């Protein structure tokens, strides 16, 4: 086996469509293109089959990375516009492919804090830090700063005091 697989020209895949929708690059794709691409995501790429085919590991890694990038870009744009629900939608789509991704978790915390859902934001932050600790790793410094800022902003302190 040469390690090369090609689909018959009459067959397409969601991955090919995903990449085509964002062919100019995730960062320059429109919100509409990002939404359309993320709607194709239904779970972790290749599911459990990646482990059966050694050649698929890199493909799966590339797929997950692009899906996470698309979700993070769309979530960041929504957060910049103060649209918490749109950011949460993007995060949920990304988490279908990468449930434990730190960047997605950080954006979920930011969106929940923006929506005034401080208890949920704190819960996600606790789960994220526990997972990182259990895996013996630190969160990226920029993610830690963003999370701390969201959880300790004046509006969050007021929301926590009201709770």
JSON list of C-alpha atoms in Angstrom, two decimals:
[
{"chain": "A", "resi": 1, "resn": "UNK", "atom": "CA", "xyz": [0.00, 0.00, 0.00]},
{"chain": "A", "resi": 2, "resn": "UNK", "atom": "CA", "xyz": [1.51, 3.33, -1.09]},
{"chain": "A", "resi": 3, "resn": "UNK", "atom": "CA", "xyz": [-0.26, 5.48, 1.51]},
{"chain": "A", "resi": 4, "resn": "UNK", "atom": "CA", "xyz": [-2.08, 7.43, -1.18]},
{"chain": "A", "resi": 5, "resn": "UNK", "atom": "CA", "xyz": [-5.83, 7.40, -1.46]},
{"chain": "A", "resi": 6, "resn": "UNK", "atom": "CA", "xyz": [-7.88, 9.16, -4.11]},
{"chain": "A", "resi": 7, "resn": "UNK", "atom": "CA", "xyz": [-11.63, 9.42, -4.38]},
{"chain": "A", "resi": 8, "resn": "UNK", "atom": "CA", "xyz": [-13.30, 8.63, -7.67]},
{"chain": "A", "resi": 9, "resn": "UNK", "atom": "CA", "xyz": [-14.02, 11.94, -9.48]},
{"chain": "A", "resi": 10, "resn": "UNK", "atom": "CA", "xyz": [-17.75, 11.31, -9.02]},
{"chain": "A", "resi": 11, "resn": "UNK", "atom": "CA", "xyz": [-17.36, 11.25, -5.23]},
{"chain": "A", "resi": 12, "resn": "UNK", "atom": "CA", "xyz": [-16.82, 14.24, -2.96]},
{"chain": "A", "resi": 13, "resn": "UNK", "atom": "CA", "xyz": [-16.28, 14.56, 0.74]},
{"chain": "A", "resi": 14, "resn": "UNK", "atom": "CA", "xyz": [-17.30, 17.06, 3.38]},
{"chain": "A", "resi": 15, "resn": "UNK", "atom": "CA", "xyz": [-13.61, 17.72, 3.95]},
{"chain": "A", "resi": 16, "resn": "UNK", "atom": "CA", "xyz": [-13.10, 18.72, 0.31]},
{"chain": "A", "resi": 17, "resn": "UNK", "atom": "CA", "xyz": [-16.14, 21.00, 0.49]},
{"chain": "A", "resi": 18, "resn": "UNK", "atom": "CA", "xyz": [-14.97, 22.46, 3.81]},
{"chain": "A", "resi": 19, "resn": "UNK", "atom": "CA", "xyz": [-11.55, 23.30, 2.36]},
{"chain": "A", "resi": 20, "resn": "UNK", "atom": "CA", "xyz": [-13.07, 24.70, -0.84]},
{"chain": "A", "resi": 21, "resn": "UNK", "atom": "CA", "xyz": [-15.36, 27.01, 1.14]},
{"chain": "A", "resi": 22, "resn": "UNK", "atom": "CA", "xyz": [-12.36, 28.41, 3.00]},
{"chain": "A", "resi": 23, "resn": "UNK", "atom": "CA", "xyz": [-9.82, 28.10, 0.18]},
{"chain": "A", "resi": 24, "resn": "UNK", "atom": "CA", "xyz": [-8.57, 31.68, 0.49]},
{"chain": "A", "resi": 25, "resn": "UNK", "atom": "CA", "xyz": [-7.66, 31.04, 4.11]},
{"chain": "A", "resi": 26, "resn": "UNK", "atom": "CA", "xyz": [-9.64, 30.91, 7.32]},
{"chain": "A", "resi": 27, "resn": "UNK", "atom": "CA", "xyz": [-8.62, 34.40, 8.48]},
{"chain": "A", "resi": 28, "resn": "UNK", "atom": "CA", "xyz": [-9.83, 36.08, 5.29]},
{"chain": "A", "resi": 29, "resn": "UNK", "atom": "CA", "xyz": [-12.99, 34.03, 4.79]},
{"chain": "A", "resi": 30, "resn": "UNK", "atom": "CA", "xyz": [-16.31, 35.77, 5.27]},
{"chain": "A", "resi": 31, "resn": "UNK", "atom": "CA", "xyz": [-18.50, 35.00, 8.25]},
{"chain": "A", "resi": 32, "resn": "UNK", "atom": "CA", "xyz": [-21.00, 33.39, 5.87]},
{"chain": "A", "resi": 33, "resn": "UNK", "atom": "CA", "xyz": [-18.31, 31.06, 4.48]},
{"chain": "A", "resi": 34, "resn": "UNK", "atom": "CA", "xyz": [-17.15, 30.14, 7.98]},
{"chain": "A", "resi": 35, "resn": "UNK", "atom": "CA", "xyz": [-20.72, 29.38, 9.07]},
{"chain": "A", "resi": 36, "resn": "UNK", "atom": "CA", "xyz": [-21.37, 27.28, 5.97]},
{"chain": "A", "resi": 37, "resn": "UNK", "atom": "CA", "xyz": [-18.15, 25.33, 6.46]},
{"chain": "A", "resi": 38, "resn": "UNK", "atom": "CA", "xyz": [-18.77, 24.77, 10.17]},
{"chain": "A", "resi": 39, "resn": "UNK", "atom": "CA", "xyz": [-22.26, 23.47, 9.40]},
{"chain": "A", "resi": 40, "resn": "UNK", "atom": "CA", "xyz": [-20.56, 20.53, 7.68]},
{"chain": "A", "resi": 41, "resn": "UNK", "atom": "CA", "xyz": [-18.89, 19.45, 10.93]},
{"chain": "A", "resi": 42, "resn": "UNK", "atom": "CA", "xyz": [-20.72, 16.54, 12.55]},
{"chain": "A", "resi": 43, "resn": "UNK", "atom": "CA", "xyz": [-18.09, 15.07, 14.84]},
{"chain": "A", "resi": 44, "resn": "UNK", "atom": "CA", "xyz": [-14.43, 14.23, 15.18]},
{"chain": "A", "resi": 45, "resn": "UNK", "atom": "CA", "xyz": [-12.88, 13.78, 11.72]},
{"chain": "A", "resi": 46, "resn": "UNK", "atom": "CA", "xyz": [-12.53, 10.14, 10.70]},
{"chain": "A", "resi": 47, "resn": "UNK", "atom": "CA", "xyz": [-14.02, 9.08, 14.03]},
{"chain": "A", "resi": 48, "resn": "UNK", "atom": "CA", "xyz": [-12.32, 5.96, 15.31]},
{"chain": "A", "resi": 49, "resn": "UNK", "atom": "CA", "xyz": [-11.03, 4.95, 11.88]},
{"chain": "A", "resi": 50, "resn": "UNK", "atom": "CA", "xyz": [-7.96, 7.17, 12.14]},
{"chain": "A", "resi": 51, "resn": "UNK", "atom": "CA", "xyz": [-6.47, 4.64, 14.54]},
{"chain": "A", "resi": 52, "resn": "UNK", "atom": "CA", "xyz": [-7.02, 1.81, 12.06]},
{"chain": "A", "resi": 53, "resn": "UNK", "atom": "CA", "xyz": [-5.14, 3.57, 9.28]},
{"chain": "A", "resi": 54, "resn": "UNK", "atom": "CA", "xyz": [-1.73, 4.92, 10.19]},
{"chain": "A", "resi": 55, "resn": "UNK", "atom": "CA", "xyz": [-1.68, 7.21, 7.17]},
{"chain": "A", "resi": 56, "resn": "UNK", "atom": "CA", "xyz": [-4.82, 8.97, 8.41]},
{"chain": "A", "resi": 57, "resn": "UNK", "atom": "CA", "xyz": [-3.27, 10.45, 11.57]},
{"chain": "A", "resi": 58, "resn": "UNK", "atom": "CA", "xyz": [-1.80, 13.50, 9.83]},
{"chain": "A", "resi": 59, "resn": "UNK", "atom": "CA", "xyz": [-4.93, 14.03, 7.76]},
{"chain": "A", "resi": 60, "resn": "UNK", "atom": "CA", "xyz": [-7.05, 13.97, 10.92]},
{"chain": "A", "resi": 61, "resn": "UNK", "atom": "CA", "xyz": [-4.71, 16.42, 12.65]},
{"chain": "A", "resi": 62, "resn": "UNK", "atom": "CA", "xyz": [-4.93, 18.79, 9.69]},
{"chain": "A", "resi": 63, "resn": "UNK", "atom": "CA", "xyz": [-8.72, 18.53, 9.59]},
{"chain": "A", "resi": 64, "resn": "UNK", "atom": "CA", "xyz": [-9.13, 19.22, 13.31]},
{"chain": "A", "resi": 65, "resn": "UNK", "atom": "CA", "xyz": [-6.72, 22.16, 13.14]},
{"chain": "A", "resi": 66, "resn": "UNK", "atom": "CA", "xyz": [-8.59, 23.82, 10.28]},
{"chain": "A", "resi": 67, "resn": "UNK", "atom": "CA", "xyz": [-11.98, 23.25, 11.91]},
{"chain": "A", "resi": 68, "resn": "UNK", "atom": "CA", "xyz": [-10.73, 24.72, 15.21]},
{"chain": "A", "resi": 69, "resn": "UNK", "atom": "CA", "xyz": [-9.18, 27.68, 13.38]},
{"chain": "A", "resi": 70, "resn": "UNK", "atom": "CA", "xyz": [-12.46, 28.37, 11.58]},
{"chain": "A", "resi": 71, "resn": "UNK", "atom": "CA", "xyz": [-14.45, 28.14, 14.82]},
{"chain": "A", "resi": 72, "resn": "UNK", "atom": "CA", "xyz": [-12.01, 30.38, 16.70]},
{"chain": "A", "resi": 73, "resn": "UNK", "atom": "CA", "xyz": [-11.96, 33.03, 13.97]},
{"chain": "A", "resi": 74, "resn": "UNK", "atom": "CA", "xyz": [-15.75, 33.10, 13.79]},
{"chain": "A", "resi": 75, "resn": "UNK", "atom": "CA", "xyz": [-16.07, 33.15, 17.60]},
{"chain": "A", "resi": 76, "resn": "UNK", "atom": "CA", "xyz": [-13.53, 35.98, 17.90]},
{"chain": "A", "resi": 77, "resn": "UNK", "atom": "CA", "xyz": [-15.39, 38.05, 15.32]},
{"chain": "A", "resi": 78, "resn": "UNK", "atom": "CA", "xyz": [-18.67, 37.48, 17.16]},
{"chain": "A", "resi": 79, "resn": "UNK", "atom": "CA", "xyz": [-17.05, 38.39, 20.49]},
{"chain": "A", "resi": 80, "resn": "UNK", "atom": "CA", "xyz": [-15.66, 41.58, 18.94]},
{"chain": "A", "resi": 81, "resn": "UNK", "atom": "CA", "xyz": [-19.24, 42.46, 17.94]},
{"chain": "A", "resi": 82, "resn": "UNK", "atom": "CA", "xyz": [-20.52, 41.54, 21.43]},
{"chain": "A", "resi": 83, "resn": "UNK", "atom": "CA", "xyz": [-22.59, 38.66, 19.99]},
{"chain": "A", "resi": 84, "resn": "UNK", "atom": "CA", "xyz": [-22.31, 36.00, 22.67]},
{"chain": "A", "resi": 85, "resn": "UNK", "atom": "CA", "xyz": [-24.75, 33.51, 21.15]},
{"chain": "A", "resi": 86, "resn": "UNK", "atom": "CA", "xyz": [-23.03, 33.60, 17.76]},
{"chain": "A", "resi": 87, "resn": "UNK", "atom": "CA", "xyz": [-19.68, 33.00, 19.49]},
{"chain": "A", "resi": 88, "resn": "UNK", "atom": "CA", "xyz": [-21.14, 30.08, 21.44]},
{"chain": "A", "resi": 89, "resn": "UNK", "atom": "CA", "xyz": [-22.52, 28.57, 18.23]},
{"chain": "A", "resi": 90, "resn": "UNK", "atom": "CA", "xyz": [-19.05, 28.70, 16.63]},
{"chain": "A", "resi": 91, "resn": "UNK", "atom": "CA", "xyz": [-17.48, 27.15, 19.74]},
{"chain": "A", "resi": 92, "resn": "UNK", "atom": "CA", "xyz": [-20.05, 24.31, 19.78]},
{"chain": "A", "resi": 93, "resn": "UNK", "atom": "CA", "xyz": [-19.33, 23.52, 16.12]},
{"chain": "A", "resi": 94, "resn": "UNK", "atom": "CA", "xyz": [-15.60, 23.48, 16.77]},
{"chain": "A", "resi": 95, "resn": "UNK", "atom": "CA", "xyz": [-16.00, 21.29, 19.82]},
{"chain": "A", "resi": 96, "resn": "UNK", "atom": "CA", "xyz": [-17.73, 18.64, 17.73]},
{"chain": "A", "resi": 97, "resn": "UNK", "atom": "CA", "xyz": [-14.33, 18.06, 16.11]},
{"chain": "A", "resi": 98, "resn": "UNK", "atom": "CA", "xyz": [-12.10, 18.90, 19.08]},
{"chain": "A", "resi": 99, "resn": "UNK", "atom": "CA", "xyz": [-13.97, 18.57, 22.38]},
{"chain": "A", "resi": 100, "resn": "UNK", "atom": "CA", "xyz": [-10.97, 19.32, 24.58]},
{"chain": "A", "resi": 101, "resn": "UNK", "atom": "CA", "xyz": [-9.40, 22.21, 22.67]},
{"chain": "A", "resi": 102, "resn": "UNK", "atom": "CA", "xyz": [-8.12, 24.96, 24.96]},
{"chain": "A", "resi": 103, "resn": "UNK", "atom": "CA", "xyz": [-8.71, 27.78, 22.50]},
{"chain": "A", "resi": 104, "resn": "UNK", "atom": "CA", "xyz": [-12.34, 26.79, 22.06]},
{"chain": "A", "resi": 105, "resn": "UNK", "atom": "CA", "xyz": [-12.81, 26.48, 25.82]},
{"chain": "A", "resi": 106, "resn": "UNK", "atom": "CA", "xyz": [-11.34, 29.95, 26.35]},
{"chain": "A", "resi": 107, "resn": "UNK", "atom": "CA", "xyz": [-13.71, 31.44, 23.80]},
{"chain": "A", "resi": 108, "resn": "UNK", "atom": "CA", "xyz": [-16.62, 29.65, 25.44]},
{"chain": "A", "resi": 109, "resn": "UNK", "atom": "CA", "xyz": [-15.67, 31.23, 28.76]},
{"chain": "A", "resi": 110, "resn": "UNK", "atom": "CA", "xyz": [-15.46, 34.66, 27.13]},
{"chain": "A", "resi": 111, "resn": "UNK", "atom": "CA", "xyz": [-18.83, 34.24, 25.41]},
{"chain": "A", "resi": 112, "resn": "UNK", "atom": "CA", "xyz": [-20.51, 33.00, 28.57]},
{"chain": "A", "resi": 113, "resn": "UNK", "atom": "CA", "xyz": [-19.06, 35.92, 30.54]},
{"chain": "A", "resi": 114, "resn": "UNK", "atom": "CA", "xyz": [-20.25, 38.33, 27.85]},
{"chain": "A", "resi": 115, "resn": "UNK", "atom": "CA", "xyz": [-23.74, 36.80, 28.07]},
{"chain": "A", "resi": 116, "resn": "UNK", "atom": "CA", "xyz": [-23.75, 37.33, 31.84]},
{"chain": "A", "resi": 117, "resn": "UNK", "atom": "CA", "xyz": [-23.70, 33.59, 32.52]},
{"chain": "A", "resi": 118, "resn": "UNK", "atom": "CA", "xyz": [-20.94, 33.84, 35.11]},
{"chain": "A", "resi": 119, "resn": "UNK", "atom": "CA", "xyz": [-21.61, 30.54, 36.87]},
{"chain": "A", "resi": 120, "resn": "UNK", "atom": "CA", "xyz": [-21.35, 28.65, 33.58]},
{"chain": "A", "resi": 121, "resn": "UNK", "atom": "CA", "xyz": [-18.21, 30.60, 32.62]},
{"chain": "A", "resi": 122, "resn": "UNK", "atom": "CA", "xyz": [-16.61, 29.72, 35.95]},
{"chain": "A", "resi": 123, "resn": "UNK", "atom": "CA", "xyz": [-17.59, 26.06, 35.52]},
{"chain": "A", "resi": 124, "resn": "UNK", "atom": "CA", "xyz": [-15.96, 25.87, 32.09]},
{"chain": "A", "resi": 125, "resn": "UNK", "atom": "CA", "xyz": [-12.86, 27.60, 33.48]},
{"chain": "A", "resi": 126, "resn": "UNK", "atom": "CA", "xyz": [-12.62, 25.07, 36.32]},
{"chain": "A", "resi": 127, "resn": "UNK", "atom": "CA", "xyz": [-13.03, 22.15, 33.91]},
{"chain": "A", "resi": 128, "resn": "UNK", "atom": "CA", "xyz": [-10.37, 23.60, 31.60]},
{"chain": "A", "resi": 129, "resn": "UNK", "atom": "CA", "xyz": [-7.82, 24.14, 34.36]},
{"chain": "A", "resi": 130, "resn": "UNK", "atom": "CA", "xyz": [-8.49, 20.69, 35.84]},
{"chain": "A", "resi": 131, "resn": "UNK", "atom": "CA", "xyz": [-7.99, 19.04, 32.45]},
{"chain": "A", "resi": 132, "resn": "UNK", "atom": "CA", "xyz": [-4.74, 20.95, 31.89]},
{"chain": "A", "resi": 133, "resn": "UNK", "atom": "CA", "xyz": [-3.49, 20.04, 35.36]},
{"chain": "A", "resi": 134, "resn": "UNK", "atom": "CA", "xyz": [-4.41, 16.38, 34.89]},
{"chain": "A", "resi": 135, "resn": "UNK", "atom": "CA", "xyz": [-2.46, 16.33, 31.63]},
{"chain": "A", "resi": 136, "resn": "UNK", "atom": "CA", "xyz": [0.52, 18.07, 33.25]},
{"chain": "A", "resi": 137, "resn": "UNK", "atom": "CA", "xyz": [0.45, 21.12, 31.01]},
{"chain": "A", "resi": 138, "resn": "UNK", "atom": "CA", "xyz": [-0.06, 24.84, 31.33]},
{"chain": "A", "resi": 139, "resn": "UNK", "atom": "CA", "xyz": [-2.53, 26.92, 29.42]},
{"chain": "A", "resi": 140, "resn": "UNK", "atom": "CA", "xyz": [-1.04, 29.27, 26.86]},
{"chain": "A", "resi": 141, "resn": "UNK", "atom": "CA", "xyz": [-0.31, 32.61, 28.56]},
{"chain": "A", "resi": 142, "resn": "UNK", "atom": "CA", "xyz": [-2.54, 34.59, 26.18]},
{"chain": "A", "resi": 143, "resn": "UNK", "atom": "CA", "xyz": [-5.48, 32.26, 26.85]},
{"chain": "A", "resi": 144, "resn": "UNK", "atom": "CA", "xyz": [-4.93, 32.50, 30.61]},
{"chain": "A", "resi": 145, "resn": "UNK", "atom": "CA", "xyz": [-4.92, 36.30, 30.44]},
{"chain": "A", "resi": 146, "resn": "UNK", "atom": "CA", "xyz": [-8.09, 36.41, 28.35]},
{"chain": "A", "resi": 147, "resn": "UNK", "atom": "CA", "xyz": [-9.87, 34.01, 30.69]},
{"chain": "A", "resi": 148, "resn": "UNK", "atom": "CA", "xyz": [-8.80, 35.92, 33.79]},
{"chain": "A", "resi": 149, "resn": "UNK", "atom": "CA", "xyz": [-9.89, 39.21, 32.24]},
{"chain": "A", "resi": 150, "resn": "UNK", "atom": "CA", "xyz": [-13.30, 37.77, 31.38]},
{"chain": "A", "resi": 151, "resn": "UNK", "atom": "CA", "xyz": [-13.84, 36.21, 34.80]},
{"chain": "A", "resi": 152, "resn": "UNK", "atom": "CA", "xyz": [-12.64, 39.24, 36.72]},
{"chain": "A", "resi": 153, "resn": "UNK", "atom": "CA", "xyz": [-14.06, 42.08, 34.66]},
{"chain": "A", "resi": 154, "resn": "UNK", "atom": "CA", "xyz": [-16.14, 44.64, 36.56]},
{"chain": "A", "resi": 155, "resn": "UNK", "atom": "CA", "xyz": [-19.34, 43.43, 34.89]},
{"chain": "A", "resi": 156, "resn": "UNK", "atom": "CA", "xyz": [-18.57, 39.84, 35.95]},
{"chain": "A", "resi": 157, "resn": "UNK", "atom": "CA", "xyz": [-17.79, 40.91, 39.51]},
{"chain": "A", "resi": 158, "resn": "UNK", "atom": "CA", "xyz": [-21.14, 42.67, 39.62]},
{"chain": "A", "resi": 159, "resn": "UNK", "atom": "CA", "xyz": [-22.90, 39.60, 38.18]},
{"chain": "A", "resi": 160, "resn": "UNK", "atom": "CA", "xyz": [-21.19, 37.35, 40.71]},
{"chain": "A", "resi": 161, "resn": "UNK", "atom": "CA", "xyz": [-22.20, 39.65, 43.56]},
{"chain": "A", "resi": 162, "resn": "UNK", "atom": "CA", "xyz": [-25.81, 39.57, 42.36]},
{"chain": "A", "resi": 163, "resn": "UNK", "atom": "CA", "xyz": [-25.87, 35.78, 42.12]}
]
